[in-house]
Coordinates of C-alpha atoms and ligand atoms in Angstrom, one line a residue:
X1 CA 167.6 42.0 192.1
X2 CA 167.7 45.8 192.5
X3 CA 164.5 47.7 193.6
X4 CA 164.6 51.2 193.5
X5 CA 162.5 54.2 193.8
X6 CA 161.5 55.6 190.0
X7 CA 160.2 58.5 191.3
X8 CA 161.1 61.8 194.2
X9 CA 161.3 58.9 196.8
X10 CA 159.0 57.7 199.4
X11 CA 156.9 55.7 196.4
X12 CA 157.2 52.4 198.9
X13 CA 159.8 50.4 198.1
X14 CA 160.1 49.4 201.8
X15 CA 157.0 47.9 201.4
X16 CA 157.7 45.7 198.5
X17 CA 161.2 44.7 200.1
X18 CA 159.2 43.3 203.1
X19 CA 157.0 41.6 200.6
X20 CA 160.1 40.0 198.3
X21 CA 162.1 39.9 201.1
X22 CA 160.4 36.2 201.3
X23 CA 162.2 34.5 198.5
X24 CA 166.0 36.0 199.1
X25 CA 168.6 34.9 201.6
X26 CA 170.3 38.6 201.6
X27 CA 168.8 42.2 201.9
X28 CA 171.1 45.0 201.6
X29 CA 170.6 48.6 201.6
X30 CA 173.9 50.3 199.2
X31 CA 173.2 54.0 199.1
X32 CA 172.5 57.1 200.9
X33 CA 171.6 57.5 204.7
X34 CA 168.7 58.5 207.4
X35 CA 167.4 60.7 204.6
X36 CA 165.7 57.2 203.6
X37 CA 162.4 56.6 205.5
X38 CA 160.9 53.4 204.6
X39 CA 157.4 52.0 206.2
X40 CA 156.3 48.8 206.8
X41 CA 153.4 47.5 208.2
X42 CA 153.0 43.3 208.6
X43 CA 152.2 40.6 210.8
X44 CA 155.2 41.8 213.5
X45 CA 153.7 45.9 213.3
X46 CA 154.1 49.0 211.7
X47 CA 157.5 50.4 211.6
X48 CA 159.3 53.2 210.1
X49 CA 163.5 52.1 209.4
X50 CA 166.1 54.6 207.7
X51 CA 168.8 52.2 208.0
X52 CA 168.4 48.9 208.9
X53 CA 166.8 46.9 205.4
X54 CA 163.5 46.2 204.8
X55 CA 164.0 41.9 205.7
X56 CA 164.6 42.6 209.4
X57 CA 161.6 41.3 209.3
X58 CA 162.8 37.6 208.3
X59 CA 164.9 36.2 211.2
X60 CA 166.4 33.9 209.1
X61 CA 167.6 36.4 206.5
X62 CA 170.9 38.4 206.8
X63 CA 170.6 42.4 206.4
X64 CA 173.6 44.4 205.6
X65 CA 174.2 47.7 205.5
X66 CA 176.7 48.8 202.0
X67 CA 179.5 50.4 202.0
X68 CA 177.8 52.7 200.3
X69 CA 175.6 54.2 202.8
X70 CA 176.5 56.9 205.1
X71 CA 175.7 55.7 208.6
X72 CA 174.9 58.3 211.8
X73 CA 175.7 55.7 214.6
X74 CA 173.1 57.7 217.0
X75 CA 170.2 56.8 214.6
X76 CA 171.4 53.2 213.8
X77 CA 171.7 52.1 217.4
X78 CA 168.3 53.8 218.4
X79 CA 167.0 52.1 215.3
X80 CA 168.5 48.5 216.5
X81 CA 167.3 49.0 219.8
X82 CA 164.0 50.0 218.9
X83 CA 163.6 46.4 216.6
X84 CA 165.1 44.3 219.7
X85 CA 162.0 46.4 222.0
X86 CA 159.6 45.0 219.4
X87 CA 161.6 41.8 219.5
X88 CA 162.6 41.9 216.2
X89 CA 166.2 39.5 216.0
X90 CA 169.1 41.8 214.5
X91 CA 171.1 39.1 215.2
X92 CA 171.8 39.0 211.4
X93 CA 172.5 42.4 210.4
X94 CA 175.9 43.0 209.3
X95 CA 177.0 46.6 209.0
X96 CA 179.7 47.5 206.5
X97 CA 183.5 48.2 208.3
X98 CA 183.7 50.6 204.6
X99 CA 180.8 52.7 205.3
X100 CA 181.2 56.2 205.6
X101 CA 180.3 57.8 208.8
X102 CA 177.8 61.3 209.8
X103 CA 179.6 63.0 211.9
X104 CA 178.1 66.0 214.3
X105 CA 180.0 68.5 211.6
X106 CA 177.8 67.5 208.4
X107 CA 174.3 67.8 210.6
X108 CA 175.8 70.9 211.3
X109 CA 176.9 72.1 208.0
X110 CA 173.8 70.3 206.4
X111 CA 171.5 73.2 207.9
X112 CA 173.9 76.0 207.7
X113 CA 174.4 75.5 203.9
X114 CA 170.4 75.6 203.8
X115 CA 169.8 79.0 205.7
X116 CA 172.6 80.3 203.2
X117 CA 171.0 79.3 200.6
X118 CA 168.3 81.2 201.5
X119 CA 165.3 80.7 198.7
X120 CA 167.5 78.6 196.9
X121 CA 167.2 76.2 199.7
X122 CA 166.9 72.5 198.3
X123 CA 164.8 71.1 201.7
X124 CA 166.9 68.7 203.0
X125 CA 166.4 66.1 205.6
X126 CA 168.9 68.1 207.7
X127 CA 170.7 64.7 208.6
X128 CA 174.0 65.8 207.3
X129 CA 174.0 62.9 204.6
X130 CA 174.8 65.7 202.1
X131 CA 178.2 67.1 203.7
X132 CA 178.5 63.6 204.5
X133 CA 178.8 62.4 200.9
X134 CA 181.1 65.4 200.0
X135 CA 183.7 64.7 202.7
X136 CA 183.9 61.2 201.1
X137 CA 184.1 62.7 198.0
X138 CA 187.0 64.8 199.1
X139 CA 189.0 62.1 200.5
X140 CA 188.5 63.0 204.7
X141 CA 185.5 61.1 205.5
X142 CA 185.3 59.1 208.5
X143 CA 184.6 55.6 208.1
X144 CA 183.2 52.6 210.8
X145 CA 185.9 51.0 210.7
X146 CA 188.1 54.3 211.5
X147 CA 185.4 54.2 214.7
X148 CA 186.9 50.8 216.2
X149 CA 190.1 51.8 217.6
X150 CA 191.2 54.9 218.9
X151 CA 194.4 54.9 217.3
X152 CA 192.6 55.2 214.3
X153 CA 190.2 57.1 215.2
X154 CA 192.1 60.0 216.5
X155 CA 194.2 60.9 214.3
X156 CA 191.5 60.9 212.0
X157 CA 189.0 63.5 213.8
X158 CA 191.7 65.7 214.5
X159 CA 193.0 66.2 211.0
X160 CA 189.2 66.7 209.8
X161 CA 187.7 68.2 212.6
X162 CA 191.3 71.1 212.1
X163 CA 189.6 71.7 208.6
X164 CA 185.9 71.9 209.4
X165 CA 186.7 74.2 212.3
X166 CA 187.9 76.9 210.2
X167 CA 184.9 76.0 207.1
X168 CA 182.2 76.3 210.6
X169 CA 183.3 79.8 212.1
X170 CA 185.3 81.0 208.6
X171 CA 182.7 80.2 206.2
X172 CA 179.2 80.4 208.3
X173 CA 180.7 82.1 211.0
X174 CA 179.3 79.5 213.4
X175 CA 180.6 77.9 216.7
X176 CA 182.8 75.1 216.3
X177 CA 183.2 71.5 217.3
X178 CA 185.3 70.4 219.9
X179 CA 187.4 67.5 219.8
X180 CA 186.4 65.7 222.7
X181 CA 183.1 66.1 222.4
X182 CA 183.0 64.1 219.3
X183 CA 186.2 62.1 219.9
X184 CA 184.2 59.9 223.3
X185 CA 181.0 59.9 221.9
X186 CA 182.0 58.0 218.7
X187 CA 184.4 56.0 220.5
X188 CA 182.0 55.1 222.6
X189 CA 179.7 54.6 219.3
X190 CA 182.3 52.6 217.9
X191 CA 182.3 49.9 220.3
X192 CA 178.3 49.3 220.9
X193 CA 178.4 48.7 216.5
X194 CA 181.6 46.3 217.1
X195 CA 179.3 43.4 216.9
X196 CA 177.3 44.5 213.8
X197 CA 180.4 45.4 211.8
X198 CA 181.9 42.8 209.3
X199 CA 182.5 42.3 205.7
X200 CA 179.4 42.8 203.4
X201 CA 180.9 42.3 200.4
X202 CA 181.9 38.6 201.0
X203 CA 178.5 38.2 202.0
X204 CA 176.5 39.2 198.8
X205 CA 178.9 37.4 196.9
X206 CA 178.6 34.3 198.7
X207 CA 175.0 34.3 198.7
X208 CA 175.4 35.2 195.0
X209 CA 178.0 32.2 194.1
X210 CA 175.7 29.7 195.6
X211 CA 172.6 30.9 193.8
X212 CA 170.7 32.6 196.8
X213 CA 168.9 35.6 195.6
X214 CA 170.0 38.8 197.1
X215 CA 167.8 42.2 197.2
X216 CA 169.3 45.5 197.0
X217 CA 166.8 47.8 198.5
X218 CA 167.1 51.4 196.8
X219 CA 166.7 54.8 198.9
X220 CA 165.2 57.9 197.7
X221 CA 163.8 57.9 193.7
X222 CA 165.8 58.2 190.7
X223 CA 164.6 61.8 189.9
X224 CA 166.7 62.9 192.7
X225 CA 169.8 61.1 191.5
X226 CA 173.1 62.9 191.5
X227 CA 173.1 62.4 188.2
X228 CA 170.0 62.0 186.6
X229 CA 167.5 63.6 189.1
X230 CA 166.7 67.6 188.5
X231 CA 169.4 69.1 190.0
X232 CA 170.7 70.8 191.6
X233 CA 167.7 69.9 193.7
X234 CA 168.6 66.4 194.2
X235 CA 170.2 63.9 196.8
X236 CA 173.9 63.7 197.0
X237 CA 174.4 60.0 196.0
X238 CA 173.1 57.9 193.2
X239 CA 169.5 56.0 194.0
X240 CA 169.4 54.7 190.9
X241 CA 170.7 51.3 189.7
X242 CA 172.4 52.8 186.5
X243 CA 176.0 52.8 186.4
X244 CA 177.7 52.5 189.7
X245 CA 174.8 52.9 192.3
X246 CA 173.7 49.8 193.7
X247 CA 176.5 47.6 192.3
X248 CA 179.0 49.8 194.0
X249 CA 177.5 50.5 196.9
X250 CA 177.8 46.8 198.3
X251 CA 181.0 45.6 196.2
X252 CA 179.8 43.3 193.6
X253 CA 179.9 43.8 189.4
X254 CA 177.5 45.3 187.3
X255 CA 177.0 41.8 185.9
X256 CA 176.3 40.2 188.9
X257 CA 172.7 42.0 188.8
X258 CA 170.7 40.3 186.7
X259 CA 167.1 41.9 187.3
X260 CA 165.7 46.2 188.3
X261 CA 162.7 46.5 189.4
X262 CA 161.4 49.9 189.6
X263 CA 158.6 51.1 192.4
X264 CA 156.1 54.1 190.8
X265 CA 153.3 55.1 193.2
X266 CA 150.3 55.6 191.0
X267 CA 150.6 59.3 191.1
X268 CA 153.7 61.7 191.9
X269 CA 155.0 63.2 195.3
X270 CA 158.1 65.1 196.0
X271 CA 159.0 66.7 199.9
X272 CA 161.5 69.0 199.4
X273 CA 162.1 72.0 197.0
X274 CA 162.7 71.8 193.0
X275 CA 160.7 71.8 189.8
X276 CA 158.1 69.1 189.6
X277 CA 155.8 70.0 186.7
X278 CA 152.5 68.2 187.5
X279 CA 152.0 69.6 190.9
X280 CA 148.5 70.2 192.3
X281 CA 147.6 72.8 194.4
X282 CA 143.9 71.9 194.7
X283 CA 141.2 70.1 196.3
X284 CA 142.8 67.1 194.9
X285 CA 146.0 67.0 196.5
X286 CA 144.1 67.2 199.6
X287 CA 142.4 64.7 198.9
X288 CA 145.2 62.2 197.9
X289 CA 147.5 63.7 200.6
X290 CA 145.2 63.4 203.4
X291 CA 143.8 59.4 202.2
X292 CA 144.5 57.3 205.4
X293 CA 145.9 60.5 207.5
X294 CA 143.4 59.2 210.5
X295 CA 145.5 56.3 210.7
X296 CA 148.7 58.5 210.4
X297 CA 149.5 57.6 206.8
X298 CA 148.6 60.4 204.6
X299 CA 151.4 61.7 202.3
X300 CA 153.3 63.4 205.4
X301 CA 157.4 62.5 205.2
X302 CA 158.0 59.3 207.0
X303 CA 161.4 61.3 208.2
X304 CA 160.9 65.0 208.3
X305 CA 157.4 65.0 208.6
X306 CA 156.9 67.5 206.3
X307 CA 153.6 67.3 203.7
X308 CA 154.8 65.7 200.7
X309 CA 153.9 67.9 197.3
X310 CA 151.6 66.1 195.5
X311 CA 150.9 65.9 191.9
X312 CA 149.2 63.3 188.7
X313 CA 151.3 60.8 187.5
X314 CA 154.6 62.1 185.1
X315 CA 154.8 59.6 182.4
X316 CA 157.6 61.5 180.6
X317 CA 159.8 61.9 184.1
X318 CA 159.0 58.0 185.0
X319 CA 159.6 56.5 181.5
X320 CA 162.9 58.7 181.7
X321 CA 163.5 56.8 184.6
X322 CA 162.3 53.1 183.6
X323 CA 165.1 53.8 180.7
X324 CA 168.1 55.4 183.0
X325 CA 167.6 52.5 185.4
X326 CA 167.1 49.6 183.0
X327 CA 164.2 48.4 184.4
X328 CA 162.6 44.9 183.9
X329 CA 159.7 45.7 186.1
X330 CA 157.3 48.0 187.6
X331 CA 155.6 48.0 190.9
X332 CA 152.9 50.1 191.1
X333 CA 152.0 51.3 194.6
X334 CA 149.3 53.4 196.1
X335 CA 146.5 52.8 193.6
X336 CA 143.9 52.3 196.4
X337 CA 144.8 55.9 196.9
X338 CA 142.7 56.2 193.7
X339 CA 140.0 54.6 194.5
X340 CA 137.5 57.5 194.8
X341 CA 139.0 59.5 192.0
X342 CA 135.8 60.3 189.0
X343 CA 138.8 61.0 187.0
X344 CA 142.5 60.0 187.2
X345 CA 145.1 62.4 184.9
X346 CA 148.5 60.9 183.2
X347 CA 151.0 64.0 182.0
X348 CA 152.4 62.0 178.5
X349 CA 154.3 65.0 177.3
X350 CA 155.5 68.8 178.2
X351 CA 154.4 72.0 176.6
X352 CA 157.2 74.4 176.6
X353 CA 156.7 77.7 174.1
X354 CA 154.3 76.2 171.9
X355 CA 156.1 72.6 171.2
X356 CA 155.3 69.4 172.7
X357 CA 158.4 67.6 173.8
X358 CA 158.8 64.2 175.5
X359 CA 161.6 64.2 177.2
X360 CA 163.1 65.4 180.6
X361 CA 165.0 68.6 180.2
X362 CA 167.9 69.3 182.0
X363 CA 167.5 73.0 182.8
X364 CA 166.3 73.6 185.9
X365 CA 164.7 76.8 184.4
X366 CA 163.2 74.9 181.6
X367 CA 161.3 72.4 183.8
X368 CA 159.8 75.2 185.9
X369 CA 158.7 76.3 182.6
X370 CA 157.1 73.3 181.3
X371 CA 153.1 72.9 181.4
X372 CA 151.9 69.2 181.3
X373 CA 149.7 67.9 178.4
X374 CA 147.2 65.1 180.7
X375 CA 145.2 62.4 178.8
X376 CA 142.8 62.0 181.0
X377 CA 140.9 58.2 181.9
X378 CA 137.9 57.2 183.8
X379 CA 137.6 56.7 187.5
X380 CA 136.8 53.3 189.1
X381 CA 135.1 54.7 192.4
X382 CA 135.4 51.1 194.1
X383 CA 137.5 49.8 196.8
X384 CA 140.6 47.7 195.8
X385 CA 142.0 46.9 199.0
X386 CA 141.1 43.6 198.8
X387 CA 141.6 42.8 195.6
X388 CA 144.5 39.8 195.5
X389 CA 144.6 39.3 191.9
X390 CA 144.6 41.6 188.5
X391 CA 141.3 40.0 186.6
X392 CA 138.9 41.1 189.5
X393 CA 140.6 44.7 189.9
X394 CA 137.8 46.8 188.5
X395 CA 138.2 47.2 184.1
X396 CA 138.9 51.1 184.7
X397 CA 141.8 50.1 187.2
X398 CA 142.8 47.6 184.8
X399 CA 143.0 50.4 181.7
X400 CA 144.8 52.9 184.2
X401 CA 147.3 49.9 184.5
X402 CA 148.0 49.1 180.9
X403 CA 148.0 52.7 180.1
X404 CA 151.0 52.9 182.7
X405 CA 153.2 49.9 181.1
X406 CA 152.5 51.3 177.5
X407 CA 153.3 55.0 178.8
X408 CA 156.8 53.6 180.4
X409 CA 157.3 51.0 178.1
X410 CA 157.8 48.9 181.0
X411 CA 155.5 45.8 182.0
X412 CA 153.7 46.3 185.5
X413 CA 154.6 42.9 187.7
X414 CA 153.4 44.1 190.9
X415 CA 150.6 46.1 192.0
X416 CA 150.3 47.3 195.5
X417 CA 146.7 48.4 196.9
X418 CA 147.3 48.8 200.8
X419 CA 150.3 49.6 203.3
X420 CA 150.3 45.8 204.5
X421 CA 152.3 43.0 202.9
X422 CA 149.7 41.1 201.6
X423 CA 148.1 44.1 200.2
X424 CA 149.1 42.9 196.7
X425 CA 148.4 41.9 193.1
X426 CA 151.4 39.8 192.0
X427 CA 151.3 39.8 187.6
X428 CA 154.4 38.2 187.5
X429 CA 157.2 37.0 190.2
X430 CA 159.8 39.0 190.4
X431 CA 161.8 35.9 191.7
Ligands
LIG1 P1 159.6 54.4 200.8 O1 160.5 55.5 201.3 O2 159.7 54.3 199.3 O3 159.8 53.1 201.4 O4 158.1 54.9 201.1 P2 157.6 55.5 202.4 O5 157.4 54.5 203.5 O6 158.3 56.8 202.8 O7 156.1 56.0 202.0 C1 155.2 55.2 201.4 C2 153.9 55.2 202.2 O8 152.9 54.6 201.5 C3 154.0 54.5 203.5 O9 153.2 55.1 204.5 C4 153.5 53.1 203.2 O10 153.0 52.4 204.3 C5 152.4 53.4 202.3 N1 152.1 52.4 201.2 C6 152.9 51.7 200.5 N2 152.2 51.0 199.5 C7 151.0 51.4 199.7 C8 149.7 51.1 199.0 O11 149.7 50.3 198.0 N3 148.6 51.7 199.5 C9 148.6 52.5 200.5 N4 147.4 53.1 200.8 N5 149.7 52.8 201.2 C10 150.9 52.3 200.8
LIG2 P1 163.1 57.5 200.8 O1 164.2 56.4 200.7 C1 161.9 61.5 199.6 C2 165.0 64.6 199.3 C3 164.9 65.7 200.3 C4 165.4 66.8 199.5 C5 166.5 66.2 198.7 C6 167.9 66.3 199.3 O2 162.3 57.5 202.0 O3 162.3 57.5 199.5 P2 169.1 65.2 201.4 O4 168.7 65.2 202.9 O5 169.1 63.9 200.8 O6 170.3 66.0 201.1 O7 167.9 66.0 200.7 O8 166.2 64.8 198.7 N1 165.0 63.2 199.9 C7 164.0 62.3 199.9 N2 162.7 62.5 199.5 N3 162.3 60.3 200.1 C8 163.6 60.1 200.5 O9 164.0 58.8 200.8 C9 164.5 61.1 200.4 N4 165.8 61.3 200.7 C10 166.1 62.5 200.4 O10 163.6 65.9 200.7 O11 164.4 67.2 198.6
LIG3 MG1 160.4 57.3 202.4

């Protein structure tokens, strides 16, 4: 089972892993980096990963990191060592000798291509996943198991390091890297993962062969996929499930999936730059922004920081997305967000120059241009946070829900109304 974000990201799919995380024997994260910040609060804390899976959690459960993820050692080893702190096991996490590795040259390059970009400037995380990605593209990335012996590992540097030596002081007319300095710093890197590193791919399909269920947790949202997402203000890998993301990103066949479930919040947010047509820029984005902010969990980026651009819920960007993904499922996060809302808004189409269209247009242009039509439904003005089951969610919440699965054509299976695992309304088990 794949769960990925439908949306910009950041719609809380590290909160429903931790919750289906239960019923599977494997988590795996398969794509992008420490762009990924993914919060979960339950019985052990609160805790904010951008590598490690969501079923740390589990000690009995084995986590492994894809061969599709770029990995920055420095933040994986901080991020291991602050579980074992909190006495979390990571006895079972299994990193991925295939993964491709950030090295201090795409940090570096990931914030010198933004400056030069100037207004154009997409709003990265800065964490060099970007140049990171292109370098494996390109054929000279780095990868962990090029960090495990320095015969390997040499060679390797020096060949890339030659070439992104002249791109840093040629190109950006920057200070470059020197060899050493990287060369015994991921050496050293090298042998603290050591024990972590083994062969994912024999894992999931092991798991799979004997019938254990195995949970691929998505990063980002499929509106900033490569591919799909509005680009060129998008990540640079593939968070969606379609085609080769999460299948290729551990090493198993398309057909070995067999279920996608798709996490919405109950309204939009995007950090970062690019069009997003039903952004607010009033009281009301305040307001949902700033819901929970004295507890430090207002829509602020769980790994930037920045204030997350808020907006009503894009039916025609998120059905786009339920059918690009192929999803069976929806979880629906965040509606206690709602709760206090006299009126919740759902854009079903786009105006652009006098004609009502339904679909996601490619041109960047064209979806700056686009004005949202809203149908607009009643408020429910009562607390759901405690609400464990979908007949005693208020009948407005209830409408707002059905409303969702007709506008996405998807059915709703999980509804989340609270940051802690058993904050939820389970329809139907995804498992
Ligand atoms: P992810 O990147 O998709 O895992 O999401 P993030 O962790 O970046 O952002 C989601 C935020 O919403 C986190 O602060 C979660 O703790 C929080 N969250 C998740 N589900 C709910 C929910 O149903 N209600 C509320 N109030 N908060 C939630
Ligand atoms: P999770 O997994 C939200 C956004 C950045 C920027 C664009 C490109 O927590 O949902 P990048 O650093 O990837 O080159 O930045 O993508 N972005 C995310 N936004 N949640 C994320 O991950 C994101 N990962 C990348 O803000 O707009
Ligand atoms: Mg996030």
């Amino acid at each position: 089972v794949v769960v990925v974000g439908g949306q910009w990201g950041d719609e809380g799919k590290g909160r429903i892993v931790d919750l289906l995380a239960r019923k599977a024997r494997v988590v795996a994260r398969y794509s992008a980096g420490n762009n990924a910040g993914h919060t979960i609060v339950n019985d052990r804390g609160e805790f904010k990963l951008h590598l490690v899976p969501a079923g740390i959690f589990y000690p009995e459960k084995t986590c492994v990191i894809g061969n599709g993820v770029a990995v920055d050692p420095e933040v994986l080893l901080g991020e291991i060592e602050g579980l074992q702190a909190k006495q979390i096991d990571t006895s079972k996490l299994v990193l991925s000798d295939r993964a491709n590795v950030i090295m201090p040259w795409h940090r570096l390059i990931d914030q010198l291509d933004e400056k030069q970009r100037g207004d154009a400037a997409i709003g990265t995380t800065g964490k060099g996943v970007g140049p990171c990605f292109t370098d494996k593209v390109a054929r000279r990335g780095i990868r962990v198991a090029d960090l495990l012996r320095a015969e390997d590992l040499v060679p390797r540097i020096k060949a890339v390091l030659e070439y992104q030596n002249r791109v840093i002081t040629g190109v950006y007319g920057a200070d470059p890297i020197r060899f050493d300095d990287c060369f015994d710093t991921y050496i050293e890197y090298g042998k603290r993962l050591a024990p972590f590193v083994g062969d994912v791919q024999e894992i999931v399909l092991d798991a799979h062969r004997r019938g254990d269920h195995v949970l691929l947790e998505g990063a980002q949202g499929s509106l900033l996929d490569l591919d799909h997402g509005t680009y060129p203000y998008v990540t640079s890998s593939v968070p969606s499930s379609s085609s080769s993301g999460a299948a290729l990103g551990v090493g198993i066949g398309p057909t070995d999936i067999s279920r996608v479930v798709g996490v919405f919040k109950s309204y939009s947010t995007r950090v970062g730059n690019g069009p997003f047509p039903t952004e607010l820029f009033d009281v009301v984005a305040d307001q949902l922004r700033d819901h929970g902010k004295e507890f430090g969990r207002g829509e602020y980026g769980t790994t930037t920081g920045r204030p997350r651009r808020i907006g009503w819920l894009d039916a025609v960007a998120a059905r786009y997305s339920v059918r690009f993904n192929g999803l069976a499922a929806l979880a629906l996060t965040r509606l206690d967000v709602l709760d206090s809302m006299p009126t919740i808004k759902i854009c079903t189409a786009y105006e652009l120059d006098g004609q009502i269209i339904d679909t996601l247009p490619a041109r960047e242009s064209v979806l700056n241009k686009v004005r949202p039509v809203y149908e607009e439904l009643p408020g429910w003005q009562t607390p759901t946070e405690h609400v464990r089951s979908f007949d005693d969610l208020p009948p407005q919440a209830q409408a707002f829900i059905k409303r969702v699965e007709q506008l996405l054509e998807c059915p709703v299976d999980l509804i989340s109304v609270g940051p802690s695992r058993e904050q939820a309304v389970i329809v139907n088990p995804i498992f």
